[in-house]
Amino acid sequence: MPLPVLGPGLVPAAAPETVQFSVRYSLPEYVSFMWQHAGYIIRRRRIGTLATYWMQTKSTSSAALHFVTQGRSRNTYEFTIDTHGIVRASGSGVTLVPWGDVCSIRRYSRGFMMVLKRGTLPVPFRCLSAAQGESMARFGESVRAATRL
């Protein structure tokens, strides 16, 4: 399912945007993304400060362990993001993500987090030019608008 064309300022029909970049994640960067994202998800539950902190610490530690055991820091990922969807290629294969599987694109201190129906894809600011960052923000606006329909 392609990303819907929603009007001025959102994904334009005449000039589809394409964002291409490569990334090799570091453990501190990945942990930062996961800490902020876990905090967002857990705070929505409104379960109290101590329980929130415990769950956030536990889930971030689990994500860090998963990152290390899967050797994610050894892989370079090539991303292509356009109006048709997201393509992530690495030495272990290619992942195609249609826009229908993207729930939201959140902005954190280190970059964008694409929240999928099954998982997440962090996109660090360090890998994007200013124009690509603006394109990612527009993709995020389009996803947000599409979920309101």
Coordinates of C-alpha atoms in Angstrom, one line a residue:
M1 CA 0.0 0.0 0.0
P2 CA 1.7 3.2 -1.1
L3 CA 1.7 6.3 1.2
P4 CA -1.4 8.4 0.4
V5 CA -0.9 11.8 -1.2
L6 CA -2.6 14.1 1.2
G7 CA -2.1 17.6 -0.1
P8 CA 0.2 20.6 0.1
G9 CA 3.2 20.2 2.4
L10 CA 2.8 16.4 2.5
V11 CA 4.1 13.8 0.1
P12 CA 3.7 15.6 -3.3
A13 CA 2.3 13.6 -6.2
A14 CA 4.4 15.3 -8.9
A15 CA 7.8 14.9 -7.2
P16 CA 8.0 11.8 -5.0
E17 CA 10.7 12.1 -2.4
T18 CA 13.3 9.4 -2.0
V19 CA 15.5 9.3 1.1
Q20 CA 18.6 7.0 0.7
F21 CA 21.3 6.5 3.4
S22 CA 23.4 3.9 5.0
V23 CA 23.8 3.4 8.8
R24 CA 25.9 1.3 11.1
Y25 CA 24.5 1.5 14.6
S26 CA 26.5 1.8 17.7
L27 CA 25.4 0.3 21.0
P28 CA 25.1 3.7 22.9
E29 CA 23.1 5.2 20.0
Y30 CA 20.8 2.2 19.8
V31 CA 20.3 2.1 23.6
S32 CA 19.4 5.9 23.5
F33 CA 16.7 5.2 20.9
M34 CA 15.3 2.3 22.9
W35 CA 15.4 4.2 26.2
Q36 CA 13.4 7.1 24.8
H37 CA 11.0 4.9 22.9
A38 CA 10.4 2.6 25.9
G39 CA 9.8 5.7 28.0
Y40 CA 7.2 6.9 25.6
I41 CA 5.4 3.6 25.5
I42 CA 5.5 2.9 29.2
R43 CA 4.5 6.4 30.3
R44 CA 1.3 6.0 28.3
R45 CA 0.3 3.3 30.8
R46 CA 0.4 5.7 33.7
I47 CA 1.7 3.1 36.2
G48 CA 3.7 5.3 38.6
T49 CA 7.3 6.5 38.6
L50 CA 9.1 3.6 40.2
A51 CA 7.3 1.0 38.1
T52 CA 7.9 3.1 34.9
Y53 CA 11.6 3.4 35.6
W54 CA 11.9 -0.4 36.4
M55 CA 10.1 -1.4 33.2
Q56 CA 12.0 1.1 31.1
T57 CA 15.3 -0.1 32.5
K58 CA 14.3 -3.8 32.0
S59 CA 13.1 -3.3 28.4
T60 CA 16.1 -1.2 27.3
S61 CA 18.5 -3.7 28.8
S62 CA 16.8 -6.5 27.0
A63 CA 17.0 -4.5 23.7
A64 CA 20.7 -3.9 24.3
L65 CA 21.4 -7.6 24.9
H66 CA 19.4 -8.4 21.7
F67 CA 21.5 -5.8 19.8
V68 CA 24.8 -7.3 21.0
T69 CA 23.8 -11.0 20.5
Q70 CA 22.5 -10.4 17.0
G71 CA 25.7 -8.5 16.0
R72 CA 23.8 -5.4 14.8
S73 CA 26.9 -3.2 15.2
R74 CA 28.7 -5.3 12.7
N75 CA 26.2 -4.7 9.9
T76 CA 25.8 -1.7 7.6
Y77 CA 22.2 -1.2 6.6
E78 CA 21.2 0.6 3.4
F79 CA 17.8 2.3 3.5
T80 CA 15.7 3.6 0.7
I81 CA 12.5 5.4 1.8
D82 CA 10.0 6.7 -0.7
T83 CA 6.3 7.0 -1.3
H84 CA 6.0 3.2 -2.0
G85 CA 7.5 2.1 1.3
I86 CA 10.8 1.3 3.1
V87 CA 13.5 -1.0 1.9
R88 CA 16.3 -2.0 4.3
A89 CA 19.2 -4.0 2.8
S90 CA 22.1 -5.6 4.6
G91 CA 24.5 -8.5 4.2
S92 CA 21.8 -10.8 5.7
G93 CA 19.0 -9.8 3.3
V94 CA 16.4 -7.3 2.2
T95 CA 13.4 -6.2 4.2
L96 CA 10.5 -4.5 2.5
V97 CA 8.1 -2.5 4.6
P98 CA 4.9 -1.1 3.0
W99 CA 3.5 2.2 4.4
G100 CA 0.5 0.2 5.7
D101 CA 2.8 -1.4 8.2
V102 CA 4.1 1.9 9.6
C103 CA 2.2 3.0 12.6
S104 CA 4.0 6.3 13.3
I105 CA 7.3 8.1 12.8
R106 CA 8.5 9.6 16.1
R107 CA 11.2 12.2 16.6
Y108 CA 13.8 11.6 19.4
S109 CA 17.0 13.3 20.4
R110 CA 19.2 11.2 18.2
G111 CA 16.8 10.8 15.2
F112 CA 13.6 9.4 13.9
M113 CA 12.0 6.1 15.1
M114 CA 9.7 4.4 12.6
V115 CA 7.3 2.4 14.6
L116 CA 6.1 -0.6 12.7
K117 CA 3.3 -3.1 13.3
R118 CA 6.1 -5.5 14.3
G119 CA 9.1 -3.6 15.6
T120 CA 10.9 -0.4 15.0
L121 CA 13.5 1.1 12.7
P122 CA 15.7 3.8 14.2
V123 CA 17.0 6.5 11.7
P124 CA 19.9 8.5 13.2
F125 CA 20.1 12.2 12.3
R126 CA 23.9 11.7 11.7
C127 CA 23.0 9.7 8.5
L128 CA 20.6 12.3 7.1
S129 CA 21.3 15.6 5.3
A130 CA 19.1 18.6 6.2
A131 CA 16.9 17.9 3.2
Q132 CA 16.5 14.3 4.0
G133 CA 15.6 15.2 7.6
E134 CA 12.8 17.4 6.2
S135 CA 11.6 14.6 4.0
M136 CA 11.5 12.3 6.9
A137 CA 9.4 14.8 8.9
R138 CA 7.0 15.1 5.9
F139 CA 6.7 11.3 5.7
G140 CA 5.9 11.4 9.5
E141 CA 3.2 14.0 8.9
S142 CA 1.7 11.9 6.1
V143 CA 1.7 8.8 8.3
R144 CA 0.0 10.8 11.1
A145 CA -2.6 12.2 8.7
A146 CA -3.2 8.8 7.2
T147 CA -3.9 7.2 10.6
R148 CA -6.5 9.9 11.3
L149 CA -8.5 9.0 8.2

